Amino acid sequence: MSRLKLAVMASPAAGIHERMSHLAHQLGLPLVADQPMKMLDTVDAVLYESEAGLGLQLTGKGAPGPVRVDFVGGSAAHRRRFGGGKGQDIAKAVGLADAGKRQLHVLDATAGLGRDAFVLASLGCRMTLIERSDVVQALLIDGLRRAADDIEVSAIVQNMTLAPGDALSVMAAMADKETADRPDVVYLDPMFPHRRKAAAVKKEMRLFQDLVGEDVDADGLLAQALALARFRVVVKRPRQAPDLGGKMPNYRLEGKSGRFDVYTLASIRQAEPA
Ligand SMILES: C[S@@+](CC[C@H](N)C(=O)[O-])C[C@H]1O[C@@H](n2cnc3c(N)ncnc32)[C@H](O)[C@@H]1O
């Protein structure tokens, strides 16, 4: 549950104004007049559109920069070029090395700002992204739209499909259907309560945590994911966090700041070609 009081900010530009009032209506949020952020004291944060896209910005004096989904520039671009490709732990965790020519279908059931999903899509996975926060969905849709216009990343984001809703019900519906499009891997990265003063938690990320809350129901996702995935379930956890749902994984990949817990169901290497 969000701890924030939110609004959408209007714009003097006619096209943007129309989009923003539509968004406010869609999200059931008030539309506030375009004004300097430091003057806005009636809400904690606003969604607003600039040339850089849709952003969520804390109001008030000295507020940090906005949270946005950016698949084209910044850290996403840097990681795409220099991140280590299939040698990265996230790639090993989902089993890319064993997949050979098979394109893995990965269901990211806790998509957030889509950073992990984008890394996996850029390594060739077909991604389905589930996200339940309607504000995060709006940021994702905007990020995907801008990326689709970019010559370098448009082919990558074509492999990313957003499935809005709660992962428990979306996964239950997928499990009920014919098994043809069952995901090969389910990837989970629920929000873990961080120490709020930890230097490692950037101010922008605190805003994101305040927006989506602490995912206190995360333990329930594991059983559902294990019932749905063909080959494995991967859970991203902070280094010291307890196992999700108290269930020990088959193995772990430990990194500097976090780890991937891997629950194996069947061998990807020995699977029939898709
Ligand atoms: C820590 S963030 C994920 C960050 C993401 N891995 C990334 O790379 O940007 C967790 C996200 O999962 C979403 N989430 C948590 N539980 C969910 C559920 N049951 N269904 C759908 N989304 C969920 C939260 O709203 C939040 O946006």
mmCIF file with all atom_site columns, N, CA, C and O and ligand atoms in Angstrom, residues 108-118 130-133 136 140 163 165-171 187-192 208 211-215 217-218 221 236, ligand 1:
data_model
loop_
_atom_site.group_PDB
_atom_site.id
_atom_site.type_symbol
_atom_site.label_atom_id
_atom_site.label_alt_id
_atom_site.label_comp_id
_atom_site.label_asym_id
_atom_site.label_entity_id
_atom_site.label_seq_id
_atom_site.pdbx_PDB_ins_code
_atom_site.Cartn_x
_atom_site.Cartn_y
_atom_site.Cartn_z
_atom_site.occupancy
_atom_site.B_iso_or_equiv
_atom_site.pdbx_formal_charge
_atom_site.auth_seq_id
_atom_site.auth_comp_id
_atom_site.auth_asym_id
_atom_site.auth_atom_id
_atom_site.pdbx_PDB_model_num
ATOM   1   N N   . ASP A 1 108 ? 8.385  -12.132 -15.332 1.00 0.00 ? 108 ASP A N   1
ATOM   2   C CA  . ASP A 1 108 ? 8.848  -11.321 -14.207 1.00 0.00 ? 108 ASP A CA  1
ATOM   3   C C   . ASP A 1 108 ? 7.590  -10.911 -13.448 1.00 0.00 ? 108 ASP A C   1
ATOM   4   O O   . ASP A 1 108 ? 6.857  -10.013 -13.874 1.00 0.00 ? 108 ASP A O   1
ATOM   5   N N   . ALA A 1 109 ? 7.329  -11.596 -12.342 1.00 0.00 ? 109 ALA A N   1
ATOM   6   C CA  . ALA A 1 109 ? 6.033  -11.424 -11.664 1.00 0.00 ? 109 ALA A CA  1
ATOM   7   C C   . ALA A 1 109 ? 6.012  -10.213 -10.732 1.00 0.00 ? 109 ALA A C   1
ATOM   8   O O   . ALA A 1 109 ? 4.961  -9.885  -10.172 1.00 0.00 ? 109 ALA A O   1
ATOM   9   N N   . THR A 1 110 ? 7.161  -9.556  -10.560 1.00 0.00 ? 110 THR A N   1
ATOM   10  C CA  . THR A 1 110 ? 7.223  -8.344  -9.732  1.00 0.00 ? 110 THR A CA  1
ATOM   11  C C   . THR A 1 110 ? 8.062  -7.317  -10.506 1.00 0.00 ? 110 THR A C   1
ATOM   12  O O   . THR A 1 110 ? 9.199  -7.022  -10.140 1.00 0.00 ? 110 THR A O   1
ATOM   13  N N   . ALA A 1 111 ? 7.492  -6.775  -11.571 1.00 0.00 ? 111 ALA A N   1
ATOM   14  C CA  . ALA A 1 111 ? 8.303  -6.063  -12.576 1.00 0.00 ? 111 ALA A CA  1
ATOM   15  C C   . ALA A 1 111 ? 8.903  -4.756  -12.097 1.00 0.00 ? 111 ALA A C   1
ATOM   16  O O   . ALA A 1 111 ? 9.982  -4.372  -12.536 1.00 0.00 ? 111 ALA A O   1
ATOM   17  N N   . GLY A 1 112 ? 8.230  -4.025  -11.207 1.00 0.00 ? 112 GLY A N   1
ATOM   18  C CA  . GLY A 1 112 ? 8.760  -2.739  -10.745 1.00 0.00 ? 112 GLY A CA  1
ATOM   19  C C   . GLY A 1 112 ? 9.055  -1.829  -11.928 1.00 0.00 ? 112 GLY A C   1
ATOM   20  O O   . GLY A 1 112 ? 8.251  -1.695  -12.852 1.00 0.00 ? 112 GLY A O   1
ATOM   21  N N   . LEU A 1 113 ? 10.246 -1.219  -11.928 1.00 0.00 ? 113 LEU A N   1
ATOM   22  C CA  . LEU A 1 113 ? 10.612 -0.292  -13.008 1.00 0.00 ? 113 LEU A CA  1
ATOM   23  C C   . LEU A 1 113 ? 11.199 -1.021  -14.206 1.00 0.00 ? 113 LEU A C   1
ATOM   24  O O   . LEU A 1 113 ? 11.754 -0.400  -15.115 1.00 0.00 ? 113 LEU A O   1
ATOM   25  N N   . GLY A 1 114 ? 11.127 -2.345  -14.202 1.00 0.00 ? 114 GLY A N   1
ATOM   26  C CA  . GLY A 1 114 ? 11.476 -3.137  -15.378 1.00 0.00 ? 114 GLY A CA  1
ATOM   27  C C   . GLY A 1 114 ? 12.966 -3.260  -15.663 1.00 0.00 ? 114 GLY A C   1
ATOM   28  O O   . GLY A 1 114 ? 13.351 -3.690  -16.754 1.00 0.00 ? 114 GLY A O   1
ATOM   29  N N   . ARG A 1 115 ? 13.821 -2.915  -14.675 1.00 0.00 ? 115 ARG A N   1
ATOM   30  C CA  . ARG A 1 115 ? 15.260 -2.927  -14.980 1.00 0.00 ? 115 ARG A CA  1
ATOM   31  C C   . ARG A 1 115 ? 15.773 -4.343  -15.205 1.00 0.00 ? 115 ARG A C   1
ATOM   32  O O   . ARG A 1 115 ? 16.488 -4.615  -16.163 1.00 0.00 ? 115 ARG A O   1
ATOM   33  N N   . ASP A 1 116 ? 15.396 -5.259  -14.297 1.00 0.00 ? 116 ASP A N   1
ATOM   34  C CA  . ASP A 1 116 ? 15.861 -6.646  -14.478 1.00 0.00 ? 116 ASP A CA  1
ATOM   35  C C   . ASP A 1 116 ? 15.258 -7.246  -15.750 1.00 0.00 ? 116 ASP A C   1
ATOM   36  O O   . ASP A 1 116 ? 15.930 -7.958  -16.492 1.00 0.00 ? 116 ASP A O   1
ATOM   37  N N   . ALA A 1 117 ? 13.996 -6.943  -15.989 1.00 0.00 ? 117 ALA A N   1
ATOM   38  C CA  . ALA A 1 117 ? 13.331 -7.484  -17.192 1.00 0.00 ? 117 ALA A CA  1
ATOM   39  C C   . ALA A 1 117 ? 14.035 -6.991  -18.449 1.00 0.00 ? 117 ALA A C   1
ATOM   40  O O   . ALA A 1 117 ? 14.213 -7.740  -19.409 1.00 0.00 ? 117 ALA A O   1
ATOM   41  N N   . PHE A 1 118 ? 14.460 -5.734  -18.446 1.00 0.00 ? 118 PHE A N   1
ATOM   42  C CA  . PHE A 1 118 ? 15.142 -5.185  -19.623 1.00 0.00 ? 118 PHE A CA  1
ATOM   43  C C   . PHE A 1 118 ? 16.493 -5.869  -19.828 1.00 0.00 ? 118 PHE A C   1
ATOM   44  O O   . PHE A 1 118 ? 16.881 -6.177  -20.962 1.00 0.00 ? 118 PHE A O   1
ATOM   45  N N   . ILE A 1 130 ? 4.633  -8.639  -14.917 1.00 0.00 ? 130 ILE A N   1
ATOM   46  C CA  . ILE A 1 130 ? 3.425  -8.392  -14.113 1.00 0.00 ? 130 ILE A CA  1
ATOM   47  C C   . ILE A 1 130 ? 3.743  -7.281  -13.098 1.00 0.00 ? 130 ILE A C   1
ATOM   48  O O   . ILE A 1 130 ? 4.783  -7.322  -12.432 1.00 0.00 ? 130 ILE A O   1
ATOM   49  N N   . GLU A 1 131 ? 2.842  -6.315  -13.012 1.00 0.00 ? 131 GLU A N   1
ATOM   50  C CA  . GLU A 1 131 ? 3.007  -5.249  -12.020 1.00 0.00 ? 131 GLU A CA  1
ATOM   51  C C   . GLU A 1 131 ? 1.622  -4.848  -11.522 1.00 0.00 ? 131 GLU A C   1
ATOM   52  O O   . GLU A 1 131 ? 0.703  -4.680  -12.317 1.00 0.00 ? 131 GLU A O   1
ATOM   53  N N   . ARG A 1 132 ? 1.502  -4.720  -10.191 1.00 0.00 ? 132 ARG A N   1
ATOM   54  C CA  . ARG A 1 132 ? 0.160  -4.425  -9.655  1.00 0.00 ? 132 ARG A CA  1
ATOM   55  C C   . ARG A 1 132 ? -0.066 -2.941  -9.340  1.00 0.00 ? 132 ARG A C   1
ATOM   56  O O   . ARG A 1 132 ? -1.221 -2.521  -9.238  1.00 0.00 ? 132 ARG A O   1
ATOM   57  N N   . SER A 1 133 ? 0.998  -2.166  -9.153  1.00 0.00 ? 133 SER A N   1
ATOM   58  C CA  . SER A 1 133 ? 0.789  -0.746  -8.847  1.00 0.00 ? 133 SER A CA  1
ATOM   59  C C   . SER A 1 133 ? 0.425  0.001   -10.132 1.00 0.00 ? 133 SER A C   1
ATOM   60  O O   . SER A 1 133 ? 1.173  -0.036  -11.118 1.00 0.00 ? 133 SER A O   1
ATOM   61  N N   . VAL A 1 136 ? 3.080  2.551   -11.108 1.00 0.00 ? 136 VAL A N   1
ATOM   62  C CA  . VAL A 1 136 ? 4.268  1.921   -11.706 1.00 0.00 ? 136 VAL A CA  1
ATOM   63  C C   . VAL A 1 136 ? 3.942  1.433   -13.119 1.00 0.00 ? 136 VAL A C   1
ATOM   64  O O   . VAL A 1 136 ? 4.752  1.572   -14.039 1.00 0.00 ? 136 VAL A O   1
ATOM   65  N N   . LEU A 1 140 ? 5.935  2.340   -16.506 1.00 0.00 ? 140 LEU A N   1
ATOM   66  C CA  . LEU A 1 140 ? 6.445  1.296   -17.401 1.00 0.00 ? 140 LEU A CA  1
ATOM   67  C C   . LEU A 1 140 ? 5.936  1.495   -18.834 1.00 0.00 ? 140 LEU A C   1
ATOM   68  O O   . LEU A 1 140 ? 6.699  1.401   -19.794 1.00 0.00 ? 140 LEU A O   1
ATOM   69  N N   . ALA A 1 163 ? 1.781  -7.218  -18.276 1.00 0.00 ? 163 ALA A N   1
ATOM   70  C CA  . ALA A 1 163 ? 0.523  -7.858  -17.866 1.00 0.00 ? 163 ALA A CA  1
ATOM   71  C C   . ALA A 1 163 ? 0.120  -7.213  -16.539 1.00 0.00 ? 163 ALA A C   1
ATOM   72  O O   . ALA A 1 163 ? 0.595  -7.625  -15.485 1.00 0.00 ? 163 ALA A O   1
ATOM   73  N N   . GLY A 1 165 ? -1.712 -6.206  -13.140 1.00 0.00 ? 165 GLY A N   1
ATOM   74  C CA  . GLY A 1 165 ? -2.546 -6.953  -12.204 1.00 0.00 ? 165 GLY A CA  1
ATOM   75  C C   . GLY A 1 165 ? -1.714 -7.554  -11.092 1.00 0.00 ? 165 GLY A C   1
ATOM   76  O O   . GLY A 1 165 ? -0.496 -7.355  -11.025 1.00 0.00 ? 165 GLY A O   1
ATOM   77  N N   . ASP A 1 166 ? -2.399 -8.289  -10.219 1.00 0.00 ? 166 ASP A N   1
ATOM   78  C CA  . ASP A 1 166 ? -1.685 -8.928  -9.119  1.00 0.00 ? 166 ASP A CA  1
ATOM   79  C C   . ASP A 1 166 ? -1.126 -10.268 -9.579  1.00 0.00 ? 166 ASP A C   1
ATOM   80  O O   . ASP A 1 166 ? -1.842 -11.067 -10.200 1.00 0.00 ? 166 ASP A O   1
ATOM   81  N N   . ALA A 1 167 ? 0.131  -10.514 -9.254  1.00 0.00 ? 167 ALA A N   1
ATOM   82  C CA  . ALA A 1 167 ? 0.803  -11.714 -9.765  1.00 0.00 ? 167 ALA A CA  1
ATOM   83  C C   . ALA A 1 167 ? 0.097  -12.996 -9.335  1.00 0.00 ? 167 ALA A C   1
ATOM   84  O O   . ALA A 1 167 ? 0.061  -13.972 -10.089 1.00 0.00 ? 167 ALA A O   1
ATOM   85  N N   . LEU A 1 168 ? -0.479 -12.994 -8.137  1.00 0.00 ? 168 LEU A N   1
ATOM   86  C CA  . LEU A 1 168 ? -1.147 -14.226 -7.685  1.00 0.00 ? 168 LEU A CA  1
ATOM   87  C C   . LEU A 1 168 ? -2.286 -14.577 -8.627  1.00 0.00 ? 168 LEU A C   1
ATOM   88  O O   . LEU A 1 168 ? -2.423 -15.724 -9.054  1.00 0.00 ? 168 LEU A O   1
ATOM   89  N N   . SER A 1 169 ? -3.117 -13.578 -8.983  1.00 0.00 ? 169 SER A N   1
ATOM   90  C CA  . SER A 1 169 ? -4.244 -13.918 -9.861  1.00 0.00 ? 169 SER A CA  1
ATOM   91  C C   . SER A 1 169 ? -3.807 -14.077 -11.311 1.00 0.00 ? 169 SER A C   1
ATOM   92  O O   . SER A 1 169 ? -4.335 -14.943 -12.019 1.00 0.00 ? 169 SER A O   1
ATOM   93  N N   . VAL A 1 170 ? -2.822 -13.275 -11.771 1.00 0.00 ? 170 VAL A N   1
ATOM   94  C CA  . VAL A 1 170 ? -2.382 -13.434 -13.167 1.00 0.00 ? 170 VAL A CA  1
ATOM   95  C C   . VAL A 1 170 ? -1.747 -14.823 -13.340 1.00 0.00 ? 170 VAL A C   1
ATOM   96  O O   . VAL A 1 170 ? -2.013 -15.522 -14.322 1.00 0.00 ? 170 VAL A O   1
ATOM   97  N N   . MET A 1 171 ? -0.932 -15.239 -12.367 1.00 0.00 ? 171 MET A N   1
ATOM   98  C CA  . MET A 1 171 ? -0.293 -16.565 -12.489 1.00 0.00 ? 171 MET A CA  1
ATOM   99  C C   . MET A 1 171 ? -1.331 -17.680 -12.393 1.00 0.00 ? 171 MET A C   1
ATOM   100 O O   . MET A 1 171 ? -1.241 -18.690 -13.093 1.00 0.00 ? 171 MET A O   1
ATOM   101 N N   . TYR A 1 187 ? 10.446 -15.221 -12.428 1.00 0.00 ? 187 TYR A N   1
ATOM   102 C CA  . TYR A 1 187 ? 11.449 -14.404 -11.737 1.00 0.00 ? 187 TYR A CA  1
ATOM   103 C C   . TYR A 1 187 ? 10.726 -13.536 -10.706 1.00 0.00 ? 187 TYR A C   1
ATOM   104 O O   . TYR A 1 187 ? 9.747  -12.855 -11.044 1.00 0.00 ? 187 TYR A O   1
ATOM   105 N N   . LEU A 1 188 ? 11.194 -13.567 -9.470  1.00 0.00 ? 188 LEU A N   1
ATOM   106 C CA  . LEU A 1 188 ? 10.540 -12.795 -8.400  1.00 0.00 ? 188 LEU A CA  1
ATOM   107 C C   . LEU A 1 188 ? 11.552 -11.870 -7.716  1.00 0.00 ? 188 LEU A C   1
ATOM   108 O O   . LEU A 1 188 ? 12.649 -12.320 -7.347  1.00 0.00 ? 188 LEU A O   1
ATOM   109 N N   . ASP A 1 189 ? 11.168 -10.621 -7.557  1.00 0.00 ? 189 ASP A N   1
ATOM   110 C CA  . ASP A 1 189 ? 12.016 -9.664  -6.819  1.00 0.00 ? 189 ASP A CA  1
ATOM   111 C C   . ASP A 1 189 ? 11.102 -8.756  -6.012  1.00 0.00 ? 189 ASP A C   1
ATOM   112 O O   . ASP A 1 189 ? 10.960 -7.568  -6.315  1.00 0.00 ? 189 ASP A O   1
ATOM   113 N N   . PRO A 1 190 ? 10.437 -9.311  -4.984  1.00 0.00 ? 190 PRO A N   1
ATOM   114 C CA  . PRO A 1 190 ? 9.524  -8.455  -4.218  1.00 0.00 ? 190 PRO A CA  1
ATOM   115 C C   . PRO A 1 190 ? 10.308 -7.450  -3.373  1.00 0.00 ? 190 PRO A C   1
ATOM   116 O O   . PRO A 1 190 ? 11.479 -7.673  -3.057  1.00 0.00 ? 190 PRO A O   1
ATOM   117 N N   . MET A 1 191 ? 9.650  -6.374  -3.042  1.00 0.00 ? 191 MET A N   1
ATOM   118 C CA  . MET A 1 191 ? 10.280 -5.331  -2.221  1.00 0.00 ? 191 MET A CA  1
ATOM   119 C C   . MET A 1 191 ? 10.616 -5.901  -0.855  1.00 0.00 ? 191 MET A C   1
ATOM   120 O O   . MET A 1 191 ? 9.792  -6.562  -0.232  1.00 0.00 ? 191 MET A O   1
ATOM   121 N N   . PHE A 1 192 ? 11.817 -5.650  -0.425  1.00 0.00 ? 192 PHE A N   1
ATOM   122 C CA  . PHE A 1 192 ? 12.223 -6.120  0.896   1.00 0.00 ? 192 PHE A CA  1
ATOM   123 C C   . PHE A 1 192 ? 12.400 -4.878  1.766   1.00 0.00 ? 192 PHE A C   1
ATOM   124 O O   . PHE A 1 192 ? 12.967 -3.895  1.318   1.00 0.00 ? 192 PHE A O   1
ATOM   125 N N   . PHE A 1 208 ? 10.321 5.253   -4.401  1.00 0.00 ? 208 PHE A N   1
ATOM   126 C CA  . PHE A 1 208 ? 9.698  4.071   -4.996  1.00 0.00 ? 208 PHE A CA  1
ATOM   127 C C   . PHE A 1 208 ? 9.175  3.136   -3.894  1.00 0.00 ? 208 PHE A C   1
ATOM   128 O O   . PHE A 1 208 ? 8.062  2.609   -3.985  1.00 0.00 ? 208 PHE A O   1
ATOM   129 N N   . LEU A 1 211 ? 6.098  4.423   -2.507  1.00 0.00 ? 211 LEU A N   1
ATOM   130 C CA  . LEU A 1 211 ? 4.995  4.290   -3.456  1.00 0.00 ? 211 LEU A CA  1
ATOM   131 C C   . LEU A 1 211 ? 4.372  2.900   -3.402  1.00 0.00 ? 211 LEU A C   1
ATOM   132 O O   . LEU A 1 211 ? 3.156  2.763   -3.325  1.00 0.00 ? 211 LEU A O   1
ATOM   133 N N   . VAL A 1 212 ? 5.200  1.853   -3.441  1.00 0.00 ? 212 VAL A N   1
ATOM   134 C CA  . VAL A 1 212 ? 4.619  0.506   -3.570  1.00 0.00 ? 212 VAL A CA  1
ATOM   135 C C   . VAL A 1 212 ? 4.457  -0.204  -2.224  1.00 0.00 ? 212 VAL A C   1
ATOM   136 O O   . VAL A 1 212 ? 3.787  -1.236  -2.154  1.00 0.00 ? 212 VAL A O   1
ATOM   137 N N   . GLY A 1 213 ? 5.083  0.302   -1.160  1.00 0.00 ? 213 GLY A N   1
ATOM   138 C CA  . GLY A 1 213 ? 4.976  -0.367  0.131   1.00 0.00 ? 213 GLY A CA  1
ATOM   139 C C   . GLY A 1 213 ? 5.956  -1.529  0.227   1.00 0.00 ? 213 GLY A C   1
ATOM   140 O O   . GLY A 1 213 ? 6.910  -1.618  -0.556  1.00 0.00 ? 213 GLY A O   1
ATOM   141 N N   . GLU A 1 214 ? 5.705  -2.438  1.158   1.00 0.00 ? 214 GLU A N   1
ATOM   142 C CA  . GLU A 1 214 ? 6.732  -3.447  1.461   1.00 0.00 ? 214 GLU A CA  1
ATOM   143 C C   . GLU A 1 214 ? 6.442  -4.846  0.946   1.00 0.00 ? 214 GLU A C   1
ATOM   144 O O   . GLU A 1 214 ? 7.129  -5.794  1.305   1.00 0.00 ? 214 GLU A O   1
ATOM   145 N N   . ASP A 1 215 ? 5.453  -5.049  0.145   1.00 0.00 ? 215 ASP A N   1
ATOM   146 C CA  . ASP A 1 215 ? 5.136  -6.371  -0.405  1.00 0.00 ? 215 ASP A CA  1
ATOM   147 C C   . ASP A 1 215 ? 5.090  -7.442  0.698   1.00 0.00 ? 215 ASP A C   1
ATOM   148 O O   . ASP A 1 215 ? 5.742  -8.493  0.607   1.00 0.00 ? 215 ASP A O   1
ATOM   149 N N   . ASP A 1 217 ? 3.002  -9.493  1.389   1.00 0.00 ? 217 ASP A N   1
ATOM   150 C CA  . ASP A 1 217 ? 2.370  -10.752 0.978   1.00 0.00 ? 217 ASP A CA  1
ATOM   151 C C   . ASP A 1 217 ? 3.279  -11.578 0.060   1.00 0.00 ? 217 ASP A C   1
ATOM   152 O O   . ASP A 1 217 ? 2.835  -12.552 -0.542  1.00 0.00 ? 217 ASP A O   1
ATOM   153 N N   . ALA A 1 218 ? 4.565  -11.194 -0.019  1.00 0.00 ? 218 ALA A N   1
ATOM   154 C CA  . ALA A 1 218 ? 5.452  -11.794 -1.034  1.00 0.00 ? 218 ALA A CA  1
ATOM   155 C C   . ALA A 1 218 ? 5.652  -13.299 -0.867  1.00 0.00 ? 218 ALA A C   1
ATOM   156 O O   . ALA A 1 218 ? 5.823  -14.011 -1.860  1.00 0.00 ? 218 ALA A O   1
ATOM   157 N N   . LEU A 1 221 ? 3.921  -15.786 -3.188  1.00 0.00 ? 221 LEU A N   1
ATOM   158 C CA  . LEU A 1 221 ? 4.200  -15.839 -4.623  1.00 0.00 ? 221 LEU A CA  1
ATOM   159 C C   . LEU A 1 221 ? 4.995  -17.081 -5.013  1.00 0.00 ? 221 LEU A C   1
ATOM   160 O O   . LEU A 1 221 ? 4.882  -17.585 -6.122  1.00 0.00 ? 221 LEU A O   1
ATOM   161 N N   . LYS A 1 236 ? 15.216 -12.974 -6.390  1.00 0.00 ? 236 LYS A N   1
ATOM   162 C CA  . LYS A 1 236 ? 16.296 -12.033 -6.067  1.00 0.00 ? 236 LYS A CA  1
ATOM   163 C C   . LYS A 1 236 ? 16.096 -11.559 -4.631  1.00 0.00 ? 236 LYS A C   1
ATOM   164 O O   . LYS A 1 236 ? 14.989 -11.128 -4.279  1.00 0.00 ? 236 LYS A O   1
HETATM 165 C C1  . LIG B 2 .   ? 11.572 -4.469  -5.811  1.00 0.00 ? 1   LIG B C1  1
HETATM 166 S S1  . LIG B 2 .   ? 10.426 -4.050  -7.034  1.00 0.00 ? 1   LIG B S1  1
HETATM 167 C C2  . LIG B 2 .   ? 11.018 -4.917  -8.437  1.00 0.00 ? 1   LIG B C2  1
HETATM 168 C C3  . LIG B 2 .   ? 12.163 -4.241  -9.120  1.00 0.00 ? 1   LIG B C3  1
HETATM 169 C C4  . LIG B 2 .   ? 12.458 -4.850  -10.471 1.00 0.00 ? 1   LIG B C4  1
HETATM 170 N N1  . LIG B 2 .   ? 13.036 -6.167  -10.350 1.00 0.00 ? 1   LIG B N1  1
HETATM 171 C C5  . LIG B 2 .   ? 13.346 -3.965  -11.306 1.00 0.00 ? 1   LIG B C5  1
HETATM 172 O O1  . LIG B 2 .   ? 14.400 -4.455  -11.770 1.00 0.00 ? 1   LIG B O1  1
HETATM 173 O O2  . LIG B 2 .   ? 13.012 -2.781  -11.530 1.00 0.00 ? 1   LIG B O2  1
HETATM 174 C C6  . LIG B 2 .   ? 9.000  -4.967  -6.634  1.00 0.00 ? 1   LIG B C6  1
HETATM 175 C C7  . LIG B 2 .   ? 7.804  -4.629  -7.515  1.00 0.00 ? 1   LIG B C7  1
HETATM 176 O O3  . LIG B 2 .   ? 6.920  -5.756  -7.495  1.00 0.00 ? 1   LIG B O3  1
HETATM 177 C C8  . LIG B 2 .   ? 5.598  -5.304  -7.425  1.00 0.00 ? 1   LIG B C8  1
HETATM 178 N N2  . LIG B 2 .   ? 4.826  -6.396  -6.794  1.00 0.00 ? 1   LIG B N2  1
HETATM 179 C C9  . LIG B 2 .   ? 5.001  -6.932  -5.570  1.00 0.00 ? 1   LIG B C9  1
HETATM 180 N N3  . LIG B 2 .   ? 4.122  -7.920  -5.323  1.00 0.00 ? 1   LIG B N3  1
HETATM 181 C C10 . LIG B 2 .   ? 3.371  -8.017  -6.452  1.00 0.00 ? 1   LIG B C10 1
HETATM 182 C C11 . LIG B 2 .   ? 2.290  -8.860  -6.819  1.00 0.00 ? 1   LIG B C11 1
HETATM 183 N N4  . LIG B 2 .   ? 1.785  -9.774  -5.976  1.00 0.00 ? 1   LIG B N4  1
HETATM 184 N N5  . LIG B 2 .   ? 1.753  -8.699  -8.036  1.00 0.00 ? 1   LIG B N5  1
HETATM 185 C C12 . LIG B 2 .   ? 2.236  -7.762  -8.903  1.00 0.00 ? 1   LIG B C12 1
HETATM 186 N N6  . LIG B 2 .   ? 3.260  -6.921  -8.607  1.00 0.00 ? 1   LIG B N6  1
HETATM 187 C C13 . LIG B 2 .   ? 3.815  -7.049  -7.397  1.00 0.00 ? 1   LIG B C13 1
HETATM 188 C C14 . LIG B 2 .   ? 5.661  -4.053  -6.583  1.00 0.00 ? 1   LIG B C14 1
HETATM 189 O O4  . LIG B 2 .   ? 4.534  -3.210  -6.836  1.00 0.00 ? 1   LIG B O4  1
HETATM 190 C C15 . LIG B 2 .   ? 6.992  -3.447  -7.055  1.00 0.00 ? 1   LIG B C15 1
HETATM 191 O O5  . LIG B 2 .   ? 6.767  -2.562  -8.133  1.00 0.00 ? 1   LIG B O5  1
#
